[in-house]
mmCIF file of C-alpha atoms in Angstrom:
data_model
loop_
_atom_site.group_PDB
_atom_site.id
_atom_site.type_symbol
_atom_site.label_atom_id
_atom_site.label_comp_id
_atom_site.label_asym_id
_atom_site.label_seq_id
_atom_site.Cartn_x
_atom_site.Cartn_y
_atom_site.Cartn_z
ATOM 1 C CA UNK A 1 46.051 73.032 158.460
ATOM 2 C CA UNK A 2 43.792 76.053 158.929
ATOM 3 C CA UNK A 3 44.071 78.998 156.546
ATOM 4 C CA UNK A 4 44.682 82.252 158.484
ATOM 5 C CA UNK A 5 44.794 85.706 156.881
ATOM 6 C CA UNK A 6 45.539 89.144 158.375
ATOM 7 C CA UNK A 7 43.335 92.250 158.106
ATOM 8 C CA UNK A 8 44.122 95.446 160.137
ATOM 9 C CA UNK A 9 45.125 93.711 163.371
ATOM 10 C CA UNK A 10 42.444 91.039 163.008
ATOM 11 C CA UNK A 11 42.888 87.472 161.913
ATOM 12 C CA UNK A 12 40.496 85.394 159.860
ATOM 13 C CA UNK A 13 40.521 81.614 160.179
ATOM 14 C CA UNK A 14 39.032 79.280 157.589
ATOM 15 C CA UNK A 15 38.993 75.631 158.571
ATOM 16 C CA UNK A 16 38.589 72.408 156.590
ATOM 17 C CA UNK A 17 35.579 70.070 156.892
ATOM 18 C CA UNK A 18 37.863 67.358 158.322
ATOM 19 C CA UNK A 19 39.395 69.599 160.959
ATOM 20 C CA UNK A 20 37.669 70.384 164.295
ATOM 21 C CA UNK A 21 38.600 73.897 165.459
ATOM 22 C CA UNK A 22 38.236 75.135 169.083
ATOM 23 C CA UNK A 23 38.544 78.865 169.717
ATOM 24 C CA UNK A 24 38.939 80.195 173.249
ATOM 25 C CA UNK A 25 38.851 83.943 173.773
ATOM 26 C CA UNK A 26 39.872 85.244 177.177
ATOM 27 C CA UNK A 27 39.426 81.751 178.625
ATOM 28 C CA UNK A 28 35.965 81.243 177.183
ATOM 29 C CA UNK A 29 34.999 78.898 174.344
ATOM 30 C CA UNK A 30 33.972 81.127 171.451
ATOM 31 C CA UNK A 31 33.886 78.722 168.500
ATOM 32 C CA UNK A 32 33.831 74.931 168.465
ATOM 33 C CA UNK A 33 33.237 72.659 165.456
ATOM 34 C CA UNK A 34 34.566 71.420 162.076
ATOM 35 C CA UNK A 35 34.767 73.645 158.991
ATOM 36 C CA UNK A 36 34.453 76.942 160.875
ATOM 37 C CA UNK A 37 35.259 80.406 159.516
ATOM 38 C CA UNK A 38 35.524 83.419 161.844
ATOM 39 C CA UNK A 39 37.459 86.557 162.795
ATOM 40 C CA UNK A 40 39.551 86.757 165.959
ATOM 41 C CA UNK A 41 42.249 88.740 167.714
ATOM 42 C CA UNK A 42 45.539 86.912 168.004
ATOM 43 C CA UNK A 43 46.479 88.450 171.390
ATOM 44 C CA UNK A 44 43.389 87.103 173.158
ATOM 45 C CA UNK A 45 42.741 83.903 171.167
ATOM 46 C CA UNK A 46 43.733 80.290 171.894
ATOM 47 C CA UNK A 47 43.204 78.002 168.891
ATOM 48 C CA UNK A 48 43.224 74.208 168.607
ATOM 49 C CA UNK A 49 42.795 72.175 165.411
ATOM 50 C CA UNK A 50 42.002 68.459 165.760
ATOM 51 C CA UNK A 51 41.780 66.279 162.584
ATOM 52 C CA UNK A 52 38.631 64.149 162.621
ATOM 53 C CA UNK A 53 39.215 62.173 159.380
ATOM 54 C CA UNK A 54 40.328 58.518 159.284
ATOM 55 C CA UNK A 55 44.096 58.167 159.331
ATOM 56 C CA UNK A 56 46.362 55.256 158.441
ATOM 57 C CA UNK A 57 49.328 54.407 160.650
ATOM 58 C CA UNK A 58 51.806 51.927 159.142
ATOM 59 C CA UNK A 59 54.139 50.189 161.570
ATOM 60 C CA UNK A 60 56.948 47.647 161.318
ATOM 61 C CA UNK A 61 58.556 45.953 164.311
ATOM 62 C CA UNK A 62 60.463 42.807 165.222
ATOM 63 C CA UNK A 63 59.359 40.027 167.569
ATOM 64 C CA UNK A 64 60.725 36.684 168.823
ATOM 65 C CA UNK A 65 58.889 33.361 168.816
ATOM 66 C CA UNK A 66 58.965 30.681 171.453
ATOM 67 C CA UNK A 67 61.775 28.892 169.570
ATOM 68 C CA UNK A 68 63.886 32.089 169.616
ATOM 69 C CA UNK A 69 63.408 33.013 165.956
ATOM 70 C CA UNK A 70 63.157 36.666 164.925
ATOM 71 C CA UNK A 71 60.176 37.652 162.788
ATOM 72 C CA UNK A 72 59.223 40.980 161.233
ATOM 73 C CA UNK A 73 55.642 42.166 161.571
ATOM 74 C CA UNK A 74 54.151 44.680 159.121
ATOM 75 C CA UNK A 75 50.792 46.082 160.198
ATOM 76 C CA UNK A 76 48.510 49.056 159.552
ATOM 77 C CA UNK A 77 46.148 50.640 162.107
ATOM 78 C CA UNK A 78 43.285 52.884 160.976
ATOM 79 C CA UNK A 79 42.045 55.334 163.628
ATOM 80 C CA UNK A 80 40.209 58.641 164.045
ATOM 81 C CA UNK A 81 39.592 61.209 166.767
ATOM 82 C CA UNK A 82 36.076 60.579 168.021
ATOM 83 C CA UNK A 83 36.051 63.254 170.758
ATOM 84 C CA UNK A 84 37.981 66.348 169.627
ATOM 85 C CA UNK A 85 37.376 68.173 172.918
ATOM 86 C CA UNK A 86 38.959 65.374 174.945
ATOM 87 C CA UNK A 87 41.799 64.968 172.473
ATOM 88 C CA UNK A 88 42.515 68.688 172.541
ATOM 89 C CA UNK A 89 42.547 68.565 176.331
ATOM 90 C CA UNK A 90 44.877 65.531 176.541
ATOM 91 C CA UNK A 91 47.223 66.322 173.611
ATOM 92 C CA UNK A 92 48.693 69.558 172.364
ATOM 93 C CA UNK A 93 46.683 70.369 169.186
ATOM 94 C CA UNK A 94 47.138 74.119 169.574
ATOM 95 C CA UNK A 95 48.055 76.122 166.449
ATOM 96 C CA UNK A 96 49.885 79.387 165.899
ATOM 97 C CA UNK A 97 47.316 82.206 165.432
ATOM 98 C CA UNK A 98 49.517 83.820 162.793
ATOM 99 C CA UNK A 99 50.474 80.800 160.632
ATOM 100 C CA UNK A 100 47.953 78.082 161.534
ATOM 101 C CA UNK A 101 50.736 75.508 162.146
ATOM 102 C CA UNK A 102 50.677 73.152 165.160
ATOM 103 C CA UNK A 103 52.919 74.248 167.925
ATOM 104 C CA UNK A 104 53.705 70.670 168.892
ATOM 105 C CA UNK A 105 53.593 67.208 167.234
ATOM 106 C CA UNK A 106 50.303 65.655 168.353
ATOM 107 C CA UNK A 107 50.046 63.148 165.512
ATOM 108 C CA UNK A 108 53.512 61.778 166.322
ATOM 109 C CA UNK A 109 52.397 61.297 169.930
ATOM 110 C CA UNK A 110 49.327 59.423 168.751
ATOM 111 C CA UNK A 111 51.462 57.299 166.413
ATOM 112 C CA UNK A 112 53.881 56.417 169.198
ATOM 113 C CA UNK A 113 51.018 55.508 171.520
ATOM 114 C CA UNK A 114 49.316 53.256 168.963
ATOM 115 C CA UNK A 115 52.548 51.646 167.763
ATOM 116 C CA UNK A 116 53.782 50.766 171.237
ATOM 117 C CA UNK A 117 50.380 49.450 172.288
ATOM 118 C CA UNK A 118 50.010 47.281 169.194
ATOM 119 C CA UNK A 119 53.616 46.079 169.450
ATOM 120 C CA UNK A 120 53.098 45.064 173.088
ATOM 121 C CA UNK A 121 50.150 42.813 172.224
ATOM 122 C CA UNK A 122 51.891 41.368 169.127
ATOM 123 C CA UNK A 123 55.025 40.505 171.096
ATOM 124 C CA UNK A 124 52.891 38.871 173.758
ATOM 125 C CA UNK A 125 51.144 36.541 171.324
ATOM 126 C CA UNK A 126 54.276 35.696 169.280
ATOM 127 C CA UNK A 127 56.333 34.940 172.375
ATOM 128 C CA UNK A 128 54.092 31.927 173.050
ATOM 129 C CA UNK A 129 53.960 30.740 169.399
ATOM 130 C CA UNK A 130 56.467 28.654 167.459
ATOM 131 C CA UNK A 131 57.894 29.879 164.172
ATOM 132 C CA UNK A 132 56.040 27.346 162.046
ATOM 133 C CA UNK A 133 52.716 28.157 163.755
ATOM 134 C CA UNK A 134 53.417 31.866 163.466
ATOM 135 C CA UNK A 135 54.028 31.575 159.731
ATOM 136 C CA UNK A 136 50.838 29.542 159.267
ATOM 137 C CA UNK A 137 48.358 31.193 161.643
ATOM 138 C CA UNK A 138 50.356 34.119 163.013
ATOM 139 C CA UNK A 139 48.830 36.817 160.803
ATOM 140 C CA UNK A 140 45.297 36.077 161.993
ATOM 141 C CA UNK A 141 46.330 35.597 165.628
ATOM 142 C CA UNK A 142 48.354 38.803 165.719
ATOM 143 C CA UNK A 143 45.576 40.806 164.015
ATOM 144 C CA UNK A 144 42.918 39.548 166.414
ATOM 145 C CA UNK A 145 45.134 40.080 169.481
ATOM 146 C CA UNK A 146 46.186 43.602 168.442
ATOM 147 C CA UNK A 147 42.576 44.583 167.632
ATOM 148 C CA UNK A 148 41.345 43.235 170.968
ATOM 149 C CA UNK A 149 44.196 44.868 172.880
ATOM 150 C CA UNK A 150 43.642 48.280 171.273
ATOM 151 C CA UNK A 151 39.902 48.041 171.899
ATOM 152 C CA UNK A 152 40.538 47.184 175.547
ATOM 153 C CA UNK A 153 43.205 49.874 176.038
ATOM 154 C CA UNK A 154 41.679 52.432 178.488
ATOM 155 C CA UNK A 155 44.005 55.250 177.473
ATOM 156 C CA UNK A 156 42.652 55.471 173.945
ATOM 157 C CA UNK A 157 39.030 56.371 174.852
ATOM 158 C CA UNK A 158 40.402 58.670 177.513
ATOM 159 C CA UNK A 159 42.331 60.468 174.783
ATOM 160 C CA UNK A 160 39.319 60.558 172.458
ATOM 161 C CA UNK A 161 40.809 58.007 169.979
ATOM 162 C CA UNK A 162 38.686 55.350 168.209
ATOM 163 C CA UNK A 163 40.249 52.359 166.423
ATOM 164 C CA UNK A 164 38.591 51.757 163.047
ATOM 165 C CA UNK A 165 40.501 48.728 161.738
ATOM 166 C CA UNK A 166 43.663 46.674 162.234
ATOM 167 C CA UNK A 167 45.465 44.926 159.353
ATOM 168 C CA UNK A 168 48.529 42.720 159.530
ATOM 169 C CA UNK A 169 50.160 42.880 156.144
ATOM 170 C CA UNK A 170 52.995 40.372 156.552
ATOM 171 C CA UNK A 171 54.858 38.279 159.071
ATOM 172 C CA UNK A 172 58.309 37.278 157.792
ATOM 173 C CA UNK A 173 61.245 35.442 159.377
ATOM 174 C CA UNK A 174 64.866 36.345 158.732
ATOM 175 C CA UNK A 175 66.083 35.809 155.142
ATOM 176 C CA UNK A 176 68.335 32.843 156.055
ATOM 177 C CA UNK A 177 65.560 31.141 158.009
ATOM 178 C CA UNK A 178 63.089 31.860 155.227
ATOM 179 C CA UNK A 179 65.383 30.235 152.655
ATOM 180 C CA UNK A 180 65.876 27.250 154.967
ATOM 181 C CA UNK A 181 62.124 26.908 155.406
ATOM 182 C CA UNK A 182 61.601 27.103 151.675
ATOM 183 C CA UNK A 183 64.097 24.318 150.975
ATOM 184 C CA UNK A 184 61.853 21.290 151.882
ATOM 185 C CA UNK A 185 58.949 22.695 149.935
ATOM 186 C CA UNK A 186 61.248 23.493 147.043
ATOM 187 C CA UNK A 187 62.707 19.983 147.162
ATOM 188 C CA UNK A 188 59.233 18.468 147.265
ATOM 189 C CA UNK A 189 58.145 20.628 144.347
ATOM 190 C CA UNK A 190 61.307 19.614 142.488
ATOM 191 C CA UNK A 191 60.599 15.949 143.187
ATOM 192 C CA UNK A 192 57.060 16.384 141.943
ATOM 193 C CA UNK A 193 58.436 18.121 138.855
ATOM 194 C CA UNK A 194 60.983 15.338 138.285
ATOM 195 C CA UNK A 195 58.307 12.671 138.701
ATOM 196 C CA UNK A 196 56.094 14.546 136.289
ATOM 197 C CA UNK A 197 59.062 14.816 133.901
ATOM 198 C CA UNK A 198 59.741 11.060 134.131
ATOM 199 C CA UNK A 199 56.084 10.258 133.620
ATOM 200 C CA UNK A 200 55.969 12.648 130.700
ATOM 201 C CA UNK A 201 59.067 10.998 129.232
ATOM 202 C CA UNK A 202 57.537 7.539 129.703
ATOM 203 C CA UNK A 203 54.350 8.686 128.031
ATOM 204 C CA UNK A 204 56.439 10.262 125.275
ATOM 205 C CA UNK A 205 58.385 7.002 124.760
ATOM 206 C CA UNK A 206 55.153 5.045 124.618
ATOM 207 C CA UNK A 207 53.706 7.507 122.170
ATOM 208 C CA UNK A 208 56.884 7.395 120.085
ATOM 209 C CA UNK A 209 56.653 3.572 120.005
ATOM 210 C CA UNK A 210 53.020 3.825 118.940
ATOM 211 C CA UNK A 211 53.949 6.402 116.336
ATOM 212 C CA UNK A 212 56.794 4.201 115.064
ATOM 213 C CA UNK A 213 54.430 1.202 114.801
ATOM 214 C CA UNK A 214 51.904 3.340 112.990
ATOM 215 C CA UNK A 215 54.609 4.620 110.667
ATOM 216 C CA UNK A 216 55.775 1.052 109.979
ATOM 217 C CA UNK A 217 52.218 -0.046 109.271
ATOM 218 C CA UNK A 218 51.762 2.984 107.083
ATOM 219 C CA UNK A 219 54.974 2.196 105.187
ATOM 220 C CA UNK A 220 53.850 -1.417 104.666
ATOM 221 C CA UNK A 221 50.450 -0.286 103.432
ATOM 222 C CA UNK A 222 52.144 2.352 101.284
ATOM 223 C CA UNK A 223 54.485 -0.266 99.770
ATOM 224 C CA UNK A 224 51.527 -2.561 99.027
ATOM 225 C CA UNK A 225 49.599 0.231 97.406
ATOM 226 C CA UNK A 226 52.686 1.319 95.513
ATOM 227 C CA UNK A 227 53.007 -2.246 94.169
ATOM 228 C CA UNK A 228 49.397 -2.137 93.074
ATOM 229 C CA UNK A 229 50.023 1.240 91.552
ATOM 230 C CA UNK A 230 53.027 -0.095 89.596
ATOM 231 C CA UNK A 231 50.966 -3.037 88.314
ATOM 232 C CA UNK A 232 48.120 -0.741 87.356
ATOM 233 C CA UNK A 233 50.553 1.628 85.642
ATOM 234 C CA UNK A 234 52.034 -1.311 83.683
ATOM 235 C CA UNK A 235 48.576 -2.410 82.608
ATOM 236 C CA UNK A 236 47.681 1.097 81.642
ATOM 237 C CA UNK A 237 50.956 1.502 79.745
ATOM 238 C CA UNK A 238 50.406 -1.745 77.792
ATOM 239 C CA UNK A 239 46.842 -0.771 77.011
ATOM 240 C CA UNK A 240 47.968 2.675 75.958
ATOM 241 C CA UNK A 241 50.724 1.163 73.757
ATOM 242 C CA UNK A 242 48.237 -1.187 72.092
ATOM 243 C CA UNK A 243 45.789 1.634 71.487
ATOM 244 C CA UNK A 244 48.586 3.825 70.172
ATOM 245 C CA UNK A 245 49.766 1.022 67.833
ATOM 246 C CA UNK A 246 46.254 0.531 66.494
ATOM 247 C CA UNK A 247 45.849 4.264 66.049
ATOM 248 C CA UNK A 248 49.252 4.466 64.318
ATOM 249 C CA UNK A 249 48.265 1.618 61.987
ATOM 250 C CA UNK A 250 45.021 3.361 61.079
ATOM 251 C CA UNK A 251 46.854 6.622 60.572
ATOM 252 C CA UNK A 252 49.546 4.890 58.430
ATOM 253 C CA UNK A 253 46.937 3.246 56.223
ATOM 254 C CA UNK A 254 45.071 6.508 55.814
ATOM 255 C CA UNK A 255 48.329 8.341 55.105
ATOM 256 C CA UNK A 256 49.347 5.712 52.513
ATOM 257 C CA UNK A 257 45.964 5.950 50.754
ATOM 258 C CA UNK A 258 46.170 9.714 50.799
ATOM 259 C CA UNK A 259 49.763 9.622 49.483
ATOM 260 C CA UNK A 260 48.765 7.318 46.608
ATOM 261 C CA UNK A 261 45.884 9.555 45.679
ATOM 262 C CA UNK A 262 48.075 12.611 45.909
ATOM 263 C CA UNK A 263 50.763 10.941 43.760
ATOM 264 C CA UNK A 264 48.212 9.959 41.113
ATOM 265 C CA UNK A 265 46.739 13.459 41.106
ATOM 266 C CA UNK A 266 50.241 14.967 40.943
ATOM 267 C CA UNK A 267 51.223 12.678 38.059
ATOM 268 C CA UNK A 268 48.051 13.549 36.137
ATOM 269 C CA UNK A 269 48.654 17.232 36.769
ATOM 270 C CA UNK A 270 52.305 16.922 35.711
ATOM 271 C CA UNK A 271 51.334 15.180 32.446
ATOM 272 C CA UNK A 272 48.784 17.871 31.678
ATOM 273 C CA UNK A 273 51.284 20.591 32.545
ATOM 274 C CA UNK A 274 53.968 18.956 30.364
ATOM 275 C CA UNK A 275 51.593 18.685 27.397
ATOM 276 C CA UNK A 276 50.483 22.297 27.841
ATOM 277 C CA UNK A 277 54.101 23.422 28.178
ATOM 278 C CA UNK A 278 55.155 21.507 25.056
ATOM 279 C CA UNK A 279 52.305 22.977 23.092
ATOM 280 C CA UNK A 280 53.181 26.435 24.367
ATOM 281 C CA UNK A 281 56.843 25.914 23.468
ATOM 282 C CA UNK A 282 55.836 24.839 19.907
ATOM 283 C CA UNK A 283 53.693 27.927 19.519
ATOM 284 C CA UNK A 284 56.455 30.110 20.899
ATOM 285 C CA UNK A 285 59.030 28.501 18.570
ATOM 286 C CA UNK A 286 56.792 29.079 15.537
ATOM 287 C CA UNK A 287 56.159 32.664 16.514
ATOM 288 C CA UNK A 288 59.886 33.233 17.152
ATOM 289 C CA UNK A 289 60.796 31.709 13.794
ATOM 290 C CA UNK A 290 58.303 33.928 11.967
ATOM 291 C CA UNK A 291 59.508 36.991 13.898
ATOM 292 C CA UNK A 292 63.156 36.122 13.192
ATOM 293 C CA UNK A 293 62.405 35.645 9.482
ATOM 294 C CA UNK A 294 60.656 39.020 9.307
ATOM 295 C CA UNK A 295 63.471 40.683 11.216
ATOM 296 C CA UNK A 296 66.085 39.106 8.924
ATOM 297 C CA UNK A 297 64.264 40.288 5.829
ATOM 298 C CA UNK A 298 63.894 43.803 7.253
ATOM 299 C CA UNK A 299 67.567 43.874 8.302
ATOM 300 C CA UNK A 300 68.727 42.736 4.874
ATOM 301 C CA UNK A 301 66.640 45.417 3.161
ATOM 302 C CA UNK A 302 67.936 48.063 5.604
ATOM 303 C CA UNK A 303 71.559 46.939 5.021
ATOM 304 C CA UNK A 304 71.118 47.203 1.246
ATOM 305 C CA UNK A 305 69.631 50.672 1.540
ATOM 306 C CA UNK A 306 72.404 51.763 3.901
ATOM 307 C CA UNK A 307 75.112 50.412 1.558
ATOM 308 C CA UNK A 308 73.557 52.202 -1.398
ATOM 309 C CA UNK A 309 73.281 55.427 0.618
ATOM 310 C CA UNK A 310 76.888 55.189 1.816
ATOM 311 C CA UNK A 311 78.174 54.527 -1.687
ATOM 312 C CA UNK A 312 76.207 57.483 -3.020
ATOM 313 C CA UNK A 313 77.490 59.708 -0.235
ATOM 314 C CA UNK A 314 81.103 58.560 -0.756
ATOM 315 C CA UNK A 315 80.801 59.274 -4.430
ATOM 316 C CA UNK A 316 79.414 62.730 -3.786
ATOM 317 C CA UNK A 317 82.105 63.490 -1.146
ATOM 318 C CA UNK A 318 84.848 62.315 -3.550
ATOM 319 C CA UNK A 319 83.508 64.498 -6.279
ATOM 320 C CA UNK A 320 83.304 67.478 -3.916
ATOM 321 C CA UNK A 321 86.816 66.916 -2.698
ATOM 322 C CA UNK A 322 88.152 66.613 -6.288
ATOM 323 C CA UNK A 323 86.402 69.806 -7.225
ATOM 324 C CA UNK A 324 87.773 71.607 -4.162
ATOM 325 C CA UNK A 325 91.286 70.361 -4.799
ATOM 326 C CA UNK A 326 91.140 71.458 -8.443
ATOM 327 C CA UNK A 327 89.886 74.861 -7.389
ATOM 328 C CA UNK A 328 92.625 75.140 -4.758
ATOM 329 C CA UNK A 329 95.247 74.207 -7.310
ATOM 330 C CA UNK A 330 93.828 76.732 -9.740
ATOM 331 C CA UNK A 331 93.919 79.428 -7.107
ATOM 332 C CA UNK A 332 97.528 78.708 -5.992
ATOM 333 C CA UNK A 333 98.874 78.049 -9.484
ATOM 334 C CA UNK A 334 99.563 81.720 -10.165
ATOM 335 C CA UNK A 335 100.835 82.556 -6.598
ATOM 336 C CA UNK A 336 104.538 83.266 -5.967
ATOM 337 C CA UNK A 337 106.740 80.728 -4.345
ATOM 338 C CA UNK A 338 107.344 82.877 -1.286
ATOM 339 C CA UNK A 339 103.615 83.223 -0.676
ATOM 340 C CA UNK A 340 103.205 79.480 -0.988
ATOM 341 C CA UNK A 341 105.986 79.038 1.563
ATOM 342 C CA UNK A 342 104.221 81.412 3.881
ATOM 343 C CA UNK A 343 100.896 79.604 3.490
ATOM 344 C CA UNK A 344 102.641 76.318 4.013
ATOM 345 C CA UNK A 345 104.184 77.655 7.216
ATOM 346 C CA UNK A 346 100.805 78.945 8.355
ATOM 347 C CA UNK A 347 99.113 75.561 7.714
ATOM 348 C CA UNK A 348 102.022 73.846 9.398
ATOM 349 C CA UNK A 349 101.753 76.137 12.443
ATOM 350 C CA UNK A 350 98.003 75.426 12.686
ATOM 351 C CA UNK A 351 98.624 71.691 12.793
ATOM 352 C CA UNK A 352 101.695 71.754 15.065
ATOM 353 C CA UNK A 353 101.324 71.030 18.839
ATOM 354 C CA UNK A 354 101.709 73.789 21.491
ATOM 355 C CA UNK A 355 105.311 75.156 21.600
ATOM 356 C CA UNK A 356 106.422 77.112 24.703
ATOM 357 C CA UNK A 357 109.683 78.505 23.277
ATOM 358 C CA UNK A 358 111.729 78.425 19.979
ATOM 359 C CA UNK A 359 115.508 78.628 19.830
ATOM 360 C CA UNK A 360 116.981 80.142 16.602
ATOM 361 C CA UNK A 361 120.711 79.749 16.056
ATOM 362 C CA UNK A 362 122.809 82.504 14.473
ATOM 363 C CA UNK A 363 123.331 80.485 11.307
ATOM 364 C CA UNK A 364 119.630 80.119 10.672
ATOM 365 C CA UNK A 365 119.017 83.785 11.488
ATOM 366 C CA UNK A 366 121.814 84.876 9.131
ATOM 367 C CA UNK A 367 120.420 82.766 6.279
ATOM 368 C CA UNK A 368 116.909 84.133 6.809
ATOM 369 C CA UNK A 369 118.128 87.709 6.927
ATOM 370 C CA UNK A 370 120.194 87.138 3.774
ATOM 371 C CA UNK A 371 117.141 85.761 1.977
ATOM 372 C CA UNK A 372 115.028 88.634 3.227
ATOM 373 C CA UNK A 373 117.604 91.190 1.928
ATOM 374 C CA UNK A 374 117.810 89.505 -1.406
ATOM 375 C CA UNK A 375 114.058 89.522 -1.731
ATOM 376 C CA UNK A 376 113.879 93.258 -1.023
ATOM 377 C CA UNK A 377 116.517 94.007 -3.692
ATOM 378 C CA UNK A 378 114.605 92.069 -6.237
#
């Protein structure tokens, strides 16, 4: 679509390289060509825009074969406008001078023309072909017939249309017919698969039998070798036992010889130790006897000295006590009886235990007071 802008009552058109623009002003051709850019007045201008690029037209239609089976044809036609002037004269490619949009639907007209023309030739070739042949060779036959028919169609060059290529994408029967047609092939494929499965099973059984025979042979060989291994182990065990017995005998003899030598050495050492111990005990006994004798003599002398000292001390203490007693008697011989009683009471009080309280009866108090009064009178 052309790009049109407005400027002060004028219009400016800018076309694309793939669009052929024709500009008529007052009935005269002013501009003609692809990718144009120009100013124009909308009131006096007639514009046409024809696409000149290759365009794809996809089509799908139904047809019927000679055996009255419906098939669906999917095809694509590639075309382009080879003569824009003729196309603009035969079809309405005019555009609005204000918006640049086509006033009509020229591409739809071209699509209808190409679709109906291609469908006519496809129906013609399929109507004389059976379904099986159509499914096998129908794509090529329909493509060639449609391409030839479009090339020979006089209206297309008269409209300025050139056919570039024709492709038939698919040719399919109805779903039920397609499933029915697939059934024999599917059954054949299934039979081939079953036969392959049976053959594979037979091969597997044969291989299993071969494997079982190999396993049996291996077990037999293994048993034979195991028997040889047991015999060899027995021989080795006997040989090892004999060697161990010989080694034990040698070790026992060496141990016995060593034990005898050790016993003799131990006995000799014990005798020497006993003699040395006896001699040491004799020396110790002699030394102890001499020490005991010296200690006894010293103890006896010390006991005598202690006895003499104790006797002398006892004698001196006795003499001192006698002298003290005589002096005490001499001192108290001239003292009154009452004073002696008082001293006696004092000495008695010093030697008595602790007394918390003393109870004096009236009789005792009366006697003491009487004695005290008598003493004062005297």
